[in-house]
CSV table of N, CA and C in Angstrom, one decimal:
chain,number,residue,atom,x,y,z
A,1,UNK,N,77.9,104.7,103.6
A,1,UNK,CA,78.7,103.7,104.3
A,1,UNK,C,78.8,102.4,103.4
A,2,UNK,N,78.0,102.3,102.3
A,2,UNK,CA,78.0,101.2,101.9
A,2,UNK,C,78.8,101.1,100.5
A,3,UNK,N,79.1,102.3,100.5
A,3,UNK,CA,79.9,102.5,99.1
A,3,UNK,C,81.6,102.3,99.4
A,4,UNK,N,82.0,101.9,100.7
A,4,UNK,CA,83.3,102.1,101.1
A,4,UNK,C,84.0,101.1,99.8
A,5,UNK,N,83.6,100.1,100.1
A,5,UNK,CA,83.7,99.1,99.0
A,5,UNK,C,84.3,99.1,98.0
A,6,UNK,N,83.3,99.5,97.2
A,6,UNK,CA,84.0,100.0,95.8
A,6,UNK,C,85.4,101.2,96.1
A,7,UNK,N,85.3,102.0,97.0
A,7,UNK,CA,86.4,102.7,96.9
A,7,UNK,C,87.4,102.3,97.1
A,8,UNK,N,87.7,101.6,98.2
A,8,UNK,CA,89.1,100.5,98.4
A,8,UNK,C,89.5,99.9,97.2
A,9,UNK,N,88.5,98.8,96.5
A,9,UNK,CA,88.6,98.3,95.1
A,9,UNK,C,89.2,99.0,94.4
A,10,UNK,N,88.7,100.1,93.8
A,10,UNK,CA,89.4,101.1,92.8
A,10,UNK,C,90.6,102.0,93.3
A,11,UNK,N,90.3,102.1,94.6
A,11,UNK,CA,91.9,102.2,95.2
A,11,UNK,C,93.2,101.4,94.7
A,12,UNK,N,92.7,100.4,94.4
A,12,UNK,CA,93.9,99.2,94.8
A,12,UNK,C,93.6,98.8,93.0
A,13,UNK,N,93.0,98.7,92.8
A,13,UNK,CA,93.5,98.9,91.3
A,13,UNK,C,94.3,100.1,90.3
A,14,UNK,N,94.0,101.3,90.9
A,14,UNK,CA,94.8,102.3,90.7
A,14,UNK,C,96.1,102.0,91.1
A,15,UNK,N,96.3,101.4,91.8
A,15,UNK,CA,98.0,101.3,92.3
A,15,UNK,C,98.4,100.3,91.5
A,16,UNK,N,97.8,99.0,91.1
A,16,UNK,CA,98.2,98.6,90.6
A,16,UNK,C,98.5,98.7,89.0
A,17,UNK,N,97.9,99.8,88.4
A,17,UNK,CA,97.9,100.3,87.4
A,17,UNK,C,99.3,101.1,87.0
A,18,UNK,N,99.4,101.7,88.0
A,18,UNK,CA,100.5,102.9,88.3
A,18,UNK,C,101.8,102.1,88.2
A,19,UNK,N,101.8,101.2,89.1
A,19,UNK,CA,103.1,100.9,89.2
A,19,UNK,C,103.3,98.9,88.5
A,20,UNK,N,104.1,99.2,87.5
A,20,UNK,CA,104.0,98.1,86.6
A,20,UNK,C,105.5,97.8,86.7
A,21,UNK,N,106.0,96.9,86.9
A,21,UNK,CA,106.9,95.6,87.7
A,21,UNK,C,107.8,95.5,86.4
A,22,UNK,N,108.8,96.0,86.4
A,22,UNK,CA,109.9,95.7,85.0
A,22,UNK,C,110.9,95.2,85.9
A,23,UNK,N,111.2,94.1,85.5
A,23,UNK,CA,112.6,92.9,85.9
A,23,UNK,C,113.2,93.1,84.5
A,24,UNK,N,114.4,93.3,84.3
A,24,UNK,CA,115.8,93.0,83.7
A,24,UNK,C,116.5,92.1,84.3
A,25,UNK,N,116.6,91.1,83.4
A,25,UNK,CA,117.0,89.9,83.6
A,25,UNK,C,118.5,89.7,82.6
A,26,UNK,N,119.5,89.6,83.2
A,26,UNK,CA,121.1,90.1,82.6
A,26,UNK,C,121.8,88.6,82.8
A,27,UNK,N,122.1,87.8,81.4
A,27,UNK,CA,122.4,86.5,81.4
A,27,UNK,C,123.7,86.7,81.0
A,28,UNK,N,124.6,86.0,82.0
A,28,UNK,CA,126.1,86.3,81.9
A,28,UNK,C,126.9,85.0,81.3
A,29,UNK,N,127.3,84.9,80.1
A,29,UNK,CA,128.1,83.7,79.6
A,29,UNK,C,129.3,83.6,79.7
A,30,UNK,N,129.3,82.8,80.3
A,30,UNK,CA,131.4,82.1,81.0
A,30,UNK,C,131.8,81.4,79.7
A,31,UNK,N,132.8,81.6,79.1
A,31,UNK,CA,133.5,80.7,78.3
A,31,UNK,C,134.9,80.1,78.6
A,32,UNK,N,135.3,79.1,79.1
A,32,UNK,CA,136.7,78.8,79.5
A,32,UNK,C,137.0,78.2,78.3
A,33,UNK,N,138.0,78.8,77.8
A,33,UNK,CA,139.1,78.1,77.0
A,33,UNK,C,140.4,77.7,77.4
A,34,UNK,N,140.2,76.5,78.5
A,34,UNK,CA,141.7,76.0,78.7
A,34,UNK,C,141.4,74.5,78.8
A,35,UNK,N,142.6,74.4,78.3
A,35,UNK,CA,142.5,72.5,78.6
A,35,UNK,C,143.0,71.9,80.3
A,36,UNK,N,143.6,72.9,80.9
A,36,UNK,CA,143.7,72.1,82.0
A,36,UNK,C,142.3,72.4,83.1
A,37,UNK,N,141.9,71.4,83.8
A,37,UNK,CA,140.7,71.6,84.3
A,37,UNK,C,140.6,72.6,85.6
A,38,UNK,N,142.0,72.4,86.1
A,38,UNK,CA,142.2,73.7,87.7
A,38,UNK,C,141.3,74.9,87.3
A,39,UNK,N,142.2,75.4,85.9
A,39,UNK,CA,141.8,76.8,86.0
A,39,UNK,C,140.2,76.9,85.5
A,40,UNK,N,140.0,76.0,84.5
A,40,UNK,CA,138.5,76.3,83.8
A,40,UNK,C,138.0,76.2,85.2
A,41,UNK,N,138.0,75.5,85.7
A,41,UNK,CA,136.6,75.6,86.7
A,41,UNK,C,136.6,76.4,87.5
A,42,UNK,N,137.5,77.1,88.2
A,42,UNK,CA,137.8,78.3,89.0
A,42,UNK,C,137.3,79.5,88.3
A,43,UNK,N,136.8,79.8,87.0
A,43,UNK,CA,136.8,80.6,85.8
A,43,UNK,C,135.2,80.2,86.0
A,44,UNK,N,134.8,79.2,86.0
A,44,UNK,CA,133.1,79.4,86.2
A,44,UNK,C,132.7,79.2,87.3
A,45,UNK,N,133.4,79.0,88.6
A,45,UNK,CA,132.7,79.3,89.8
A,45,UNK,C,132.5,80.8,89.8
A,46,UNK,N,134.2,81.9,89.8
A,46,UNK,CA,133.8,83.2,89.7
A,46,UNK,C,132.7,83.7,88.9
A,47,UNK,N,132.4,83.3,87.6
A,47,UNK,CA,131.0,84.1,86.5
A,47,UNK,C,129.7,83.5,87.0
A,48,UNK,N,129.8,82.3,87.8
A,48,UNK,CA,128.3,81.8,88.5
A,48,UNK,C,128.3,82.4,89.8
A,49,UNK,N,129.1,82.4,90.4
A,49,UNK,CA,129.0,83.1,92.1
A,49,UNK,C,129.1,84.3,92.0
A,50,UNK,N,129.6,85.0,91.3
A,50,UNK,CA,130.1,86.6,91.8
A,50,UNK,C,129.3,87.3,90.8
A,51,UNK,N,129.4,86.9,89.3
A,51,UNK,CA,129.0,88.0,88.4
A,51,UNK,C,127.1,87.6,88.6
A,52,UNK,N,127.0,86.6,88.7
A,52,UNK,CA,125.5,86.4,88.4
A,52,UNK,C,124.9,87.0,89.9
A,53,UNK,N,125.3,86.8,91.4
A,53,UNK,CA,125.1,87.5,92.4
A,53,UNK,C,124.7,89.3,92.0
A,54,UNK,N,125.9,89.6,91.5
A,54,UNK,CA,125.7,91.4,91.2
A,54,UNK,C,124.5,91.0,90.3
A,55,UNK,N,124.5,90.7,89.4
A,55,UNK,CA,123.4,91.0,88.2
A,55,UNK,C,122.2,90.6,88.7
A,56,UNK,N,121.6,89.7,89.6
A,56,UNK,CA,120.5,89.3,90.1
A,56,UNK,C,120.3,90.8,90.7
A,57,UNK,N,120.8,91.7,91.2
A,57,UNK,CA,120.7,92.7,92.6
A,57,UNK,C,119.5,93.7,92.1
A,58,UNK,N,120.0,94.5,90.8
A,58,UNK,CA,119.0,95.6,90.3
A,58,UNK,C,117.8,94.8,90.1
A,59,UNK,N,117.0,94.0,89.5
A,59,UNK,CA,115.9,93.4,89.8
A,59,UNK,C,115.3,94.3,91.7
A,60,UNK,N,116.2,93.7,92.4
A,60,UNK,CA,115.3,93.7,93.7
A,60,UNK,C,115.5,94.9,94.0
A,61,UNK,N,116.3,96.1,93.2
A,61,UNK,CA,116.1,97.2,93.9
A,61,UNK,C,114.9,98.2,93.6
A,62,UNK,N,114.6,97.6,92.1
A,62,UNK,CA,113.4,98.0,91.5
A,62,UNK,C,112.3,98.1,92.5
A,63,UNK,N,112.3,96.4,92.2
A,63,UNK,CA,110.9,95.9,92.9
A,63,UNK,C,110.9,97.3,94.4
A,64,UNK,N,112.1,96.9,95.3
A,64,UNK,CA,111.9,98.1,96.3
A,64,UNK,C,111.7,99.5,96.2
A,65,UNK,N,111.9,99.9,95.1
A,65,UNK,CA,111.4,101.7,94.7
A,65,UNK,C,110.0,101.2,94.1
A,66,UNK,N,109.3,100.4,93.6
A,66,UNK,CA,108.0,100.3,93.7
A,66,UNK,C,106.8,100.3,94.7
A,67,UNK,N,107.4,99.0,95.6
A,67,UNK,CA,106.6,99.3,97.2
A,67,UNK,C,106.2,100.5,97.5
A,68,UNK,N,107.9,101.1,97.2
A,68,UNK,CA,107.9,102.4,98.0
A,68,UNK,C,107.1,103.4,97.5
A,69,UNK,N,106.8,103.7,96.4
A,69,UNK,CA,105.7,104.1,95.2
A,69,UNK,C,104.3,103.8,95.9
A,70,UNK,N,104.0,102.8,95.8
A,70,UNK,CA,102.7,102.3,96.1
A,70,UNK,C,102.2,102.9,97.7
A,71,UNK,N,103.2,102.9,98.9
A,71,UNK,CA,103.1,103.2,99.7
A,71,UNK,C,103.1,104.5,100.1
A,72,UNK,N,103.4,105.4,98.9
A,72,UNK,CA,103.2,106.6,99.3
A,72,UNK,C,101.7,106.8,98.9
A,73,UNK,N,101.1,106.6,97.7
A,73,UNK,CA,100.0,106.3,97.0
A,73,UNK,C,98.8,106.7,98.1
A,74,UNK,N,99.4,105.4,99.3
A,74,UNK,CA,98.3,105.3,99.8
A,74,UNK,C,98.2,106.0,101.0
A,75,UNK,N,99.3,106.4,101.5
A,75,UNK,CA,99.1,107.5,102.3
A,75,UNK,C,98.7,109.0,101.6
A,76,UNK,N,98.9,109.2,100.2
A,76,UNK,CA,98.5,110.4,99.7
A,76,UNK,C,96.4,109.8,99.8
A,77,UNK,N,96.2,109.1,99.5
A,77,UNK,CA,94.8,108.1,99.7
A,77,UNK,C,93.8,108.8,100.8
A,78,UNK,N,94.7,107.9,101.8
A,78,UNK,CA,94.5,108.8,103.5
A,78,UNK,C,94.1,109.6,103.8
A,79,UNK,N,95.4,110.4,103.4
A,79,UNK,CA,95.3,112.0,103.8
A,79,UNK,C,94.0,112.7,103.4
A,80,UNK,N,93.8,112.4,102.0
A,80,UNK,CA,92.8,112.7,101.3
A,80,UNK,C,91.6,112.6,101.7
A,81,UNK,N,91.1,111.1,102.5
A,81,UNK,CA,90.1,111.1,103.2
A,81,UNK,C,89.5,111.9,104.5
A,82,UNK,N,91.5,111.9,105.5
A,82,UNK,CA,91.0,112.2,106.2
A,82,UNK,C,90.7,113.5,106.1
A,83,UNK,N,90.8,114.7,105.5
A,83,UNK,CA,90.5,115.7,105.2
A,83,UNK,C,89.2,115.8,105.3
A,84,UNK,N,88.6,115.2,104.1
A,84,UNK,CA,87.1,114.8,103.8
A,84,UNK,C,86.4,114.5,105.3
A,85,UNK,N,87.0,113.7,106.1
A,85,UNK,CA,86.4,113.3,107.5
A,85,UNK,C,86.3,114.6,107.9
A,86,UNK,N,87.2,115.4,107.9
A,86,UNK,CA,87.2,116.9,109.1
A,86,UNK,C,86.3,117.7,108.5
A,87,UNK,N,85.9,118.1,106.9
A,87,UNK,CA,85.3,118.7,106.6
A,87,UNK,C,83.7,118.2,107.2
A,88,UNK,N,83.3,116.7,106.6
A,88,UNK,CA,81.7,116.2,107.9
A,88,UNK,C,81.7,116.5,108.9
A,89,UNK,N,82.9,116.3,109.7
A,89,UNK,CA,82.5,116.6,111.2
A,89,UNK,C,82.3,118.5,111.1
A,90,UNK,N,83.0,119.5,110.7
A,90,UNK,CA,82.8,120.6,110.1
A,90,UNK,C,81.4,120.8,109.8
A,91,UNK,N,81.1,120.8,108.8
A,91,UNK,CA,79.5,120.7,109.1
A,91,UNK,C,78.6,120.3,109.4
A,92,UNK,N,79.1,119.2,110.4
A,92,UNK,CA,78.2,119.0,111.5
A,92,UNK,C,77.9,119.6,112.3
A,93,UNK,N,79.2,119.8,112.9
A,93,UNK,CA,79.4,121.0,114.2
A,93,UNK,C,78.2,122.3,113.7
A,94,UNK,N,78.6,122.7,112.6
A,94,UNK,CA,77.6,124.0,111.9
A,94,UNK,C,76.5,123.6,112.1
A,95,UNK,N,75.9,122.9,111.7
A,95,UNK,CA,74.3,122.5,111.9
A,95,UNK,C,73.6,122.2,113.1
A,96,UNK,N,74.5,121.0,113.7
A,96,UNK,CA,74.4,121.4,115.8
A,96,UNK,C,74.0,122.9,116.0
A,97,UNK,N,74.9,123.7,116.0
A,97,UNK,CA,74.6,124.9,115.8
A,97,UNK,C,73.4,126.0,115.4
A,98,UNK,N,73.3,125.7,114.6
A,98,UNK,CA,72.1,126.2,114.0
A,98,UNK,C,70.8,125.3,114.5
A,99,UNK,N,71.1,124.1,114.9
A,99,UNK,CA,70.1,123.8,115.7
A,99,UNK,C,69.6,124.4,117.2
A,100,UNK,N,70.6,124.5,117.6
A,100,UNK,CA,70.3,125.2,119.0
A,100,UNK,C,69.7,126.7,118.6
A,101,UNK,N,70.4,127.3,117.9
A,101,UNK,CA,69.7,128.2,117.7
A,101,UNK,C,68.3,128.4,117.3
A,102,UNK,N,68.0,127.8,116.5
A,102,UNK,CA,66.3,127.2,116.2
A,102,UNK,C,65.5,126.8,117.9
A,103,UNK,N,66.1,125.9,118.2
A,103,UNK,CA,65.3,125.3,119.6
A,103,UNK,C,64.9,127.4,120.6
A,104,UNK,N,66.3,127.9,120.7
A,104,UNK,CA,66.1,128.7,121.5
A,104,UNK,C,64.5,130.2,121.4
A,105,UNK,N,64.7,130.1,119.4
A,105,UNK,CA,63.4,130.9,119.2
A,105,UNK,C,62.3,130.7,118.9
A,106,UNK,N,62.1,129.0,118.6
A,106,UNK,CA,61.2,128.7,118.3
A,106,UNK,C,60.1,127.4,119.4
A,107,UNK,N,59.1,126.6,119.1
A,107,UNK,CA,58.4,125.9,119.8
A,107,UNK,C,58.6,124.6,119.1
A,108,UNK,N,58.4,123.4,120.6
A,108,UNK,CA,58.6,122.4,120.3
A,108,UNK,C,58.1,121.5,118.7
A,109,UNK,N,56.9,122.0,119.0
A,109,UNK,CA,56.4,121.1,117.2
A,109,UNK,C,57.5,121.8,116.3
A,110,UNK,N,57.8,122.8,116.1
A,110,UNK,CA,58.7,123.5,114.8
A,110,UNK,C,59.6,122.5,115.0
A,111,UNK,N,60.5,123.0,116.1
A,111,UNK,CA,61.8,122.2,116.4
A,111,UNK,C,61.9,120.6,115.9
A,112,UNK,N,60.7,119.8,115.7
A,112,UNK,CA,61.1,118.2,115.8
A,112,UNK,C,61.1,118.3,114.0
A,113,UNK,N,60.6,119.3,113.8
A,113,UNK,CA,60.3,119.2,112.2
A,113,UNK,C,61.7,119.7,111.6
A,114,UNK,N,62.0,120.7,112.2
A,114,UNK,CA,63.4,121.3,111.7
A,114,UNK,C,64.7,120.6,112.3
A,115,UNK,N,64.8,119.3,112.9
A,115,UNK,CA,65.6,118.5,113.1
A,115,UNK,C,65.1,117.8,111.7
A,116,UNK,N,64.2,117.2,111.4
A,116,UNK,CA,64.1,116.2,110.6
A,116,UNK,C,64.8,116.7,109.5
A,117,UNK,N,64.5,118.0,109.4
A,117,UNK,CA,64.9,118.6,107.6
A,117,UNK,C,66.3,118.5,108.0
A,118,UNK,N,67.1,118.8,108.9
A,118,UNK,CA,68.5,119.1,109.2
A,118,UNK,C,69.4,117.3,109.1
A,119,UNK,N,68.7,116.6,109.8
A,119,UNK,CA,68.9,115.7,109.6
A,119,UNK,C,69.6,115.0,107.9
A,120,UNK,N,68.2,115.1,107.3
A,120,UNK,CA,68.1,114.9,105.9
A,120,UNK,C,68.9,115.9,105.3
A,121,UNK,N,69.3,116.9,105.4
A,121,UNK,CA,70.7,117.7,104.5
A,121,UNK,C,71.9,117.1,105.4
A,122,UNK,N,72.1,116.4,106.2
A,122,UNK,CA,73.3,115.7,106.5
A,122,UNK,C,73.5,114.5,106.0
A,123,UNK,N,72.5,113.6,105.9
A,123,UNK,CA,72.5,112.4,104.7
A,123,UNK,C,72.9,112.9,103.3
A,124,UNK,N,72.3,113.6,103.2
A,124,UNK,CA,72.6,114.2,101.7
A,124,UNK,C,74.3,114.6,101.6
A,125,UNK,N,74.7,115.3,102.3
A,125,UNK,CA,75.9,116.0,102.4
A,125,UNK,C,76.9,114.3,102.5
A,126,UNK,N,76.1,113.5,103.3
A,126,UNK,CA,77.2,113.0,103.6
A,126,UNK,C,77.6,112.0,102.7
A,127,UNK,N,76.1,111.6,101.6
A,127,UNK,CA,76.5,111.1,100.6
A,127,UNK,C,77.3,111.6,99.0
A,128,UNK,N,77.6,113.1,99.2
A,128,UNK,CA,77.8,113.9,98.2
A,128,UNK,C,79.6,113.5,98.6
A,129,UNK,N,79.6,113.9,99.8
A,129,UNK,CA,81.3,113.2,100.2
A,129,UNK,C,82.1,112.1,100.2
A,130,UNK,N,80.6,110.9,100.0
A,130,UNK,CA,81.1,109.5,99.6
A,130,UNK,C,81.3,109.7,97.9
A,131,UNK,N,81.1,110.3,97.2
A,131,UNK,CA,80.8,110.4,96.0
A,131,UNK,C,82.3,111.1,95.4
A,132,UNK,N,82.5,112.1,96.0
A,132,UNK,CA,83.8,113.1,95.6
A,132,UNK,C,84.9,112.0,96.1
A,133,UNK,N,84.9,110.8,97.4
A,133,UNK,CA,85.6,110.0,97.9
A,133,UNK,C,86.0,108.8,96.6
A,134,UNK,N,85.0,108.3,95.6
A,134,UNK,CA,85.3,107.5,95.1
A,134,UNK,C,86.0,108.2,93.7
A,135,UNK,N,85.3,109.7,93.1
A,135,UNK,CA,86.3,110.0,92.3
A,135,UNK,C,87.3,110.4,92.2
A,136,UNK,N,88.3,110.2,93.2
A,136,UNK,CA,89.4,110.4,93.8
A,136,UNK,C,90.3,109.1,93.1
């Protein structure tokens, strides 16, 4: 339990490794060549309002197919653990098992001893799963 830690960390560093942030930045130059002033200036409102609007756009669509990246990331993350979850409770359930079985043929001194050992292969197991959890 104590290792969750570091796994989140290296989680979240992996994503941010993965997905690396490229802006294209597209500088649009207006040149008016008229001497009367009506038209020149109507000539740079349209290249400052309209063309620079479009060209700011691909930037943010980037950025949004990245989130979307990262977000799958971490549901693929998830999934991964919770699998890992079903398999512990999975051999848990197994060893419950086999515990009862033990109780039913055997005497109480055996039994508290063969909990302890059972016990202790479930610490073990369950730190071998924290382990496979961070090389992930």
């Amino acid at each position: 339990m104590q290792q969750q830690p570091h796994l989140c960390s290296r989680q979240h560093r992996a994503q941010l490794s993965t997905s690396s942030s490229s802006s294209s930045s597209s500088s649009s130059s207006s040149s008016s060549s008229s001497s009367e002033g009506g038209g020149g200036g109507d000539r740079r409102q349209e290249a400052e309002t309209g063309q620079g609007g479009r060209e700011n756009k691909p930037p943010e669509t980037t950025k949004q197919q990245q989130q979307q990246q990262q977000q799958q990331q971490q549901q693929q993350q998830q999934q991964q653990q919770q699998q890992q979850q079903q398999q512990q409770k999975q051999q848990q359930q197994k060893q419950q098992q086999q515990q009862q079985q033990q109780q039913q043929h055997h005497h109480q001194q055996n039994q508290m001893q063969q909990q302890k050992h059972q016990q202790q292969q479930q610490q073990q197991q369950h730190h071998q799963q924290q382990q496979q959890q961070q090389q992930q």
